[in-house]
Amino acid sequence: MPLSPGIRLGPYEILDPIGAGGMGEVYRARDTRLGREVAIKVLPESMSADSDRLRRFEQEARAASALNHPNILTVHDFGQQNGSPYVVSELLEGETLRGRLVAGALSARKATDYATQIAQGLAAAHEKGIVHRDLKPENLFVTKDGRVKILDFGLAKLTRPEVPSTPLTEVPTSPAETEPGVVMGTVGYMSPEQVRGQPTDHRSDIFAFGAILYEMLTGRRAFRGISPADTMSAILKDEPEFSPAHPDAPPALEHIVRRCLEKSPQERFQSARDLAFALRETSSGSAASRAVSLPLPRPRSAPWLAPVGLLVLLAVLIAVNVGGLRDWIFGRGRPARIQSLAVLPLENLSRDSEQEYFADGMTEELIAELGKIRALRVISRTSAMRYKGTKKSMPEIARELDVDALVEGSVLPSGNRVRITTQLIQAATDRHLWSESYERDIKDVLALQSEVARSIAREIKIAVTPQEEARLAGARPVDPEAHQLYLKARFYLAKNTPEAAQKAFGYITKCIEKDPAYAPAYAALSNNYIGLGYTGIDVLPPREAMPKAKAAALKALELDDTLSDARTDLGVVRWAYDWDWSGAAKDLKRGIELNPSNPTGHFRFGLYLSSLGRFDEAASEFGRALELDPLALVINHAQAWPYHLSRRYDEAIQKYRKTLEMEPNFARTHLRLGEVFAAKGMYREAIGEYEKFSALGGGSTMAVALIGNAHALTGKRQEALRAIEELTAASKRRYVPSFHFALVYTGLGDKDKAFAWFERAYEERSQFLVDLKFEPILDPLRSDPRFAELVRRVGVP
């Protein structure tokens, strides 16, 4: 029975009905505590006895309340009264997208605007582990000011495998969650996997999104048959013909629609964040490609006057700058939208070579500050520093890094003061858009970096969320001497060698002694221990390095829980040492959320996903890392890893060789290339690559183990046994991972000794064990029950 005006649900007074849908009746109400109007969705009495409907209704409320994004309906409250559950949300004014589409297709500009907003909302939901599963124009609301809101998470599916004690955003669905074989969703917008009743993930939402974008552009349903069964058949078999109703639609939009509507989830966009990025690129591209077009009257007489008339009219239009025509012609128009940039190495104006670490450190910190802004893609330090002292032009650098703008500048430390001058340059034109100088006491240098980042964000009009603004504004004063010690430590850490790591330890220790509350120093300490305990090089045993890394990361987060590096360090320890797979995912995702432009977070998450066999997702994370750090060798190298583990060897070889084209002496790639050759039975080529790895300083005992493994597989038993002798001798001088012995015995076919050494590796908490489930070199052991038991003990899901 509909609720009458005046009835109260808790503190909410019903004013009048708004509408009804399959999941409930909606009313306008007044919050008597706060004096504001809200919307209340109430489950109808006819459905109250249906436990599944009740579960789904509660699931909608919990899923929606976990989200806080301008493109998702804000849920204020959830309650029950007299057995009737209800959800309280913001009150929207406007109409559904379905109402907008009654009049026909939208212009390409409007459709792209709406689509971008929807994709941004979906990205926020998916990153919280929530999939909508019933996206359609009826569940999209356009407010009077043009904001698009996603409604009705009634079919939402929480995808994170967390435990019930975690926060609301990570709570799993109840056991009654849809099982494979049960069709959920709305016909016409369902993905092929939904039609088949198969398990779904966030890519089902991307398919539905494609159907909606198709409808916005064409005015027609992408899939529509005489009956629901016909529509489902079309979804499974047909490719809809794309013919936009308006001629302003750029070809790139068709590409986006078709990629969203791919039948296989693996062929679609792999994230809504990537989809939103593609739409923004299309929007900026279409705007740039559309020339000013003004209707001019046809001359009715005196044809010779036409050119004069046109010139006069054009002169008037230029003089009054109609539509910005004068600026467009003379090159003073508004710059193209900036969504990506690189900070080039700041110049050291002190001319003291001993101060180079300071300029490099300030560059890195500015990159980190800008990286906190999710809407902005910021190139990492590794790639940016390649241009230190370069003679290349700004447009050339921008093309190589694929960015819209560059930031260049200088730094001058002088006594207790520091001056930073920065300027923003439009990439394509080499045009200087903005310049500013800042001078502060050196103890306020962190606040200075944040101020520069906020100034750049304001200049390019990039969206900064309140949370990001708070993080940017949260810098505290720092002891100048401690900060300089920290910058020196980072300078040596960037060299990525064991010798440099030892120097970094010294500076970090002094920094912490000087300022025990300086959180970034603990993050650097954690990163250093991980570098020594999780590299494959014989430096520190995991049981020595990784607990220290974890303690340092936890201390850093205790002091400042917004540090992206510390959070991803903690994720690595939980994954590679604790074997806490769900905890690792939580920390790695949080690290990415804190700094979306930190390539290390995406790189590490890609490694984690590879260990789980989620190779498409891993490839997507490695691809994102490469966008942020295109010149980093280790990230280019990682592009092959999902193909390597999934036994797509030829593709892996192609990608490894691409890295070697960039740097023929990159040791790690020779190691992995050798492993692929061995997996293909090309043992001579494999041994050649292992020897190159060893000669380049890539970790001597790893090379010994792999060469021994290859010799064993070719029947050269004595050479393999000599490898065991060499490993034994080395272990008396330094740490040698037990895993290396196990590799040789695996090649020899001596399973008892192999598993004995695997047991030692287990006791060591060897990082190599995280890839047990998919590592090809271990295939000879997979049929042995002891192998399955080892995988179980390591906890690989």
PDB file of C-alpha atoms in Angstrom, residues 496-498 527-540 542 545-546 668 671-672 693 698-699 702 735 737 740 767-768:
ATOM      1  CA  ASN A 496      68.932   0.335  -7.880  1.00  0.00           C
ATOM      2  CA  THR A 497      72.161  -1.478  -6.996  1.00  0.00           C
ATOM      3  CA  PRO A 498      73.110  -3.305  -3.778  1.00  0.00           C
ATOM      4  CA  ASN A 527      61.446   0.152   0.040  1.00  0.00           C
ATOM      5  CA  ASN A 528      65.170  -0.460   0.546  1.00  0.00           C
ATOM      6  CA  TYR A 529      64.613  -3.675   2.502  1.00  0.00           C
ATOM      7  CA  ILE A 530      62.206  -4.941  -0.155  1.00  0.00           C
ATOM      8  CA  GLY A 531      64.804  -4.211  -2.815  1.00  0.00           C
ATOM      9  CA  LEU A 532      67.321  -6.346  -0.939  1.00  0.00           C
ATOM     10  CA  GLY A 533      64.933  -9.124   0.092  1.00  0.00           C
ATOM     11  CA  TYR A 534      62.745  -9.458  -2.998  1.00  0.00           C
ATOM     12  CA  THR A 535      64.913  -9.192  -6.093  1.00  0.00           C
ATOM     13  CA  GLY A 536      66.176 -12.671  -6.889  1.00  0.00           C
ATOM     14  CA  ILE A 537      69.704 -11.440  -6.203  1.00  0.00           C
ATOM     15  CA  ASP A 538      71.626 -13.017  -3.305  1.00  0.00           C
ATOM     16  CA  VAL A 539      71.572 -10.130  -0.835  1.00  0.00           C
ATOM     17  CA  LEU A 540      69.413 -10.723   2.258  1.00  0.00           C
ATOM     18  CA  PRO A 542      63.563 -12.966   3.164  1.00  0.00           C
ATOM     19  CA  ALA A 545      64.657  -8.351   5.071  1.00  0.00           C
ATOM     20  CA  MET A 546      60.891  -8.646   4.823  1.00  0.00           C
ATOM     21  CA  ARG A 668      66.612  -9.484 -15.996  1.00  0.00           C
ATOM     22  CA  LEU A 671      67.046 -14.346 -17.538  1.00  0.00           C
ATOM     23  CA  ARG A 672      63.345 -14.522 -18.443  1.00  0.00           C
ATOM     24  CA  PHE A 693      72.366 -12.692 -17.390  1.00  0.00           C
ATOM     25  CA  GLY A 698      72.194 -10.365 -12.737  1.00  0.00           C
ATOM     26  CA  GLY A 699      72.695 -12.590  -9.694  1.00  0.00           C
ATOM     27  CA  MET A 702      70.296 -17.756 -10.032  1.00  0.00           C
ATOM     28  CA  TYR A 735      72.899 -16.358   1.353  1.00  0.00           C
ATOM     29  CA  PRO A 737      68.009 -19.197  -1.880  1.00  0.00           C
ATOM     30  CA  HIS A 740      67.795 -22.422  -6.574  1.00  0.00           C
ATOM     31  CA  GLN A 767      59.345 -14.965  -2.645  1.00  0.00           C
ATOM     32  CA  PHE A 768      59.758 -17.358  -5.582  1.00  0.00           C
TER      33      PHE A 768
END
